Short mmCIF file of C-alpha atoms in Angstrom, two decimals:
data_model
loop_
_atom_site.label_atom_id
_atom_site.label_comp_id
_atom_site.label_asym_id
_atom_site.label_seq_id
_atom_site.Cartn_x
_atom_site.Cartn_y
_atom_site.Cartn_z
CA UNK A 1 0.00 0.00 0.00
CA UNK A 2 2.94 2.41 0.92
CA UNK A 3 4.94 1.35 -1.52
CA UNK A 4 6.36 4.12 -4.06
CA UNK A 5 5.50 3.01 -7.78
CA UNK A 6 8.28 3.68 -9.85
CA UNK A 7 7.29 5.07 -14.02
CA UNK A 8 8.00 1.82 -16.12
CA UNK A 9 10.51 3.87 -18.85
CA UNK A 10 8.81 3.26 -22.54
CA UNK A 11 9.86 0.88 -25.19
CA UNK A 12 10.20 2.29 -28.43
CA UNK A 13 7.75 0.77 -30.36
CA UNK A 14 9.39 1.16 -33.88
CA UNK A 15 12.45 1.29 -35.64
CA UNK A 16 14.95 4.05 -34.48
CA UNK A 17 16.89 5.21 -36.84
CA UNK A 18 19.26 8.41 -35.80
CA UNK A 19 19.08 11.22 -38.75
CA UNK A 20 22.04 11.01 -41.33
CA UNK A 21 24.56 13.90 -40.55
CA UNK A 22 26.47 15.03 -43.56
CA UNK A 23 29.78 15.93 -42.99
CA UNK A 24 31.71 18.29 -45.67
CA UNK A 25 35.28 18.19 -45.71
CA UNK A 26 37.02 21.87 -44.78
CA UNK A 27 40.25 22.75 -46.02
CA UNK A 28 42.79 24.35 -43.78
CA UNK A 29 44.77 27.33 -44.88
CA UNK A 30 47.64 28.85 -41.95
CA UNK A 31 48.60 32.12 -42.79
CA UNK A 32 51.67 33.56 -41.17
CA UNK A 33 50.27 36.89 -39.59
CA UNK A 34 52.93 39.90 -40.98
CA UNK A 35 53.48 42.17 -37.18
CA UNK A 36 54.61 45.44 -38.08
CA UNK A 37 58.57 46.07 -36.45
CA UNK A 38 56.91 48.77 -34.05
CA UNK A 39 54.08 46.01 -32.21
CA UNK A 40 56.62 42.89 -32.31
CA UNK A 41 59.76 44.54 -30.55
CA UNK A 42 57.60 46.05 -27.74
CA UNK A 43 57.34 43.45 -24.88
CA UNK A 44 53.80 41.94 -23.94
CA UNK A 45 52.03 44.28 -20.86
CA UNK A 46 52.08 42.29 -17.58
CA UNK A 47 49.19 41.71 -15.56
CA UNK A 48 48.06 45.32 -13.96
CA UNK A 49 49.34 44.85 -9.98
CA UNK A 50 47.30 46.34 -7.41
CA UNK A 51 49.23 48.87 -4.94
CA UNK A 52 47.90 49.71 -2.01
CA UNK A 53 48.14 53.33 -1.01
CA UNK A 54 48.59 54.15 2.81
CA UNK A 55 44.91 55.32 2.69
CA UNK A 56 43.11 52.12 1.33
CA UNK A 57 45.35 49.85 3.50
CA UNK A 58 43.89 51.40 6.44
CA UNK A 59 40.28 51.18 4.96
CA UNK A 60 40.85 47.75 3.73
CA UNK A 61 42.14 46.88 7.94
CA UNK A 62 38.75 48.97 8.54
CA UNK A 63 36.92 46.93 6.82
CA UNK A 64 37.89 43.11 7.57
CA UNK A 65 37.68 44.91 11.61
CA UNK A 66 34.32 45.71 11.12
CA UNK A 67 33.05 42.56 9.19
CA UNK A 68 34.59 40.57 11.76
CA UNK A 69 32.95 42.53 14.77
CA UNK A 70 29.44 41.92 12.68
CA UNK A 71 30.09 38.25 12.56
CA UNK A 72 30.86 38.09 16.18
CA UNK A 73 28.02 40.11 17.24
CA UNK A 74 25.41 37.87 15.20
CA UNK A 75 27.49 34.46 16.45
CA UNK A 76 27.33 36.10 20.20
CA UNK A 77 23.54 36.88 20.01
CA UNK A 78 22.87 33.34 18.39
CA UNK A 79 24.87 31.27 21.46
CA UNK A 80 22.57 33.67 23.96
CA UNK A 81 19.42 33.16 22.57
CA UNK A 82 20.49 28.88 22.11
CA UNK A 83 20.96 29.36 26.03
CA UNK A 84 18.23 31.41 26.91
CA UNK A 85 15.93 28.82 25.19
CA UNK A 86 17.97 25.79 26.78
CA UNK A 87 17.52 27.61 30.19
CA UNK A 88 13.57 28.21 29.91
CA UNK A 89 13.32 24.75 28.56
CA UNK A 90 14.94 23.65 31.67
CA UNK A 91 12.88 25.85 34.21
CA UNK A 92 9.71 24.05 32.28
CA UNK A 93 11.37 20.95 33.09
CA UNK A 94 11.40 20.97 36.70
CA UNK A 95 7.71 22.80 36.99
CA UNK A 96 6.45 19.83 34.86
CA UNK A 97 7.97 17.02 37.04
CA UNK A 98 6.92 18.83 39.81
CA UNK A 99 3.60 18.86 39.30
CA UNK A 100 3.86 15.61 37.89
CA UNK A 101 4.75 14.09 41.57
CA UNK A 102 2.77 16.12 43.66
CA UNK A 103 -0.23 14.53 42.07
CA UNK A 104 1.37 10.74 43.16
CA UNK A 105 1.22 11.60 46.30
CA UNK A 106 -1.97 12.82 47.00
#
């Protein structure tokens, strides 16, 4: 009754027959490319480098302080409220199994 039915996957019922492809043979001409004297003697530009001025160092420190202070702030809240919730958990705890044996005795 609880069993999960799994989709029987068709048979094809015909032939299949993929579609014919065509293929044209290409012919392959290299050129050599002609660089002017001026373009081929001047060397290749290096990657740009990124320098840090005395200013955006101290924003970029700025920065990575403050993100970090965010993160701790939102991990410091979330291990209060896990407590808080573990402590009133608790506190219903005891109330419960108090009342549960002060009705055995009577």
């Amino acid at each position: 009754m609880l069993r999960p039915k799994v989709p029987a996957m068709p048979q094809p019922t015909g032939q299949t027959i993929p579609p014919a492809r065509v293929v044209e043979p290409t012919a392959v001409i290299q050129h050599s490319p002609t660089i002017p004297a001026s373009v081929a003697s001047t060397p290749a530009p290096a990657r740009p480098t990124v320098q840090l001025t005395p200013g955006s160092a101290i924003a970029l420190v700025g920065t990575g302080a403050a993100v970090v202070l965010v993160v701790g702030v939102v991990l410091v809240s979330l291990l209060l409220a896990v407590a808080i919730t573990a402590a009133s958990v608790a506190v219903c705890a005891v109330v419960l199994r108090s009342l549960t044996a002060s009705q055995h005795r009577r």
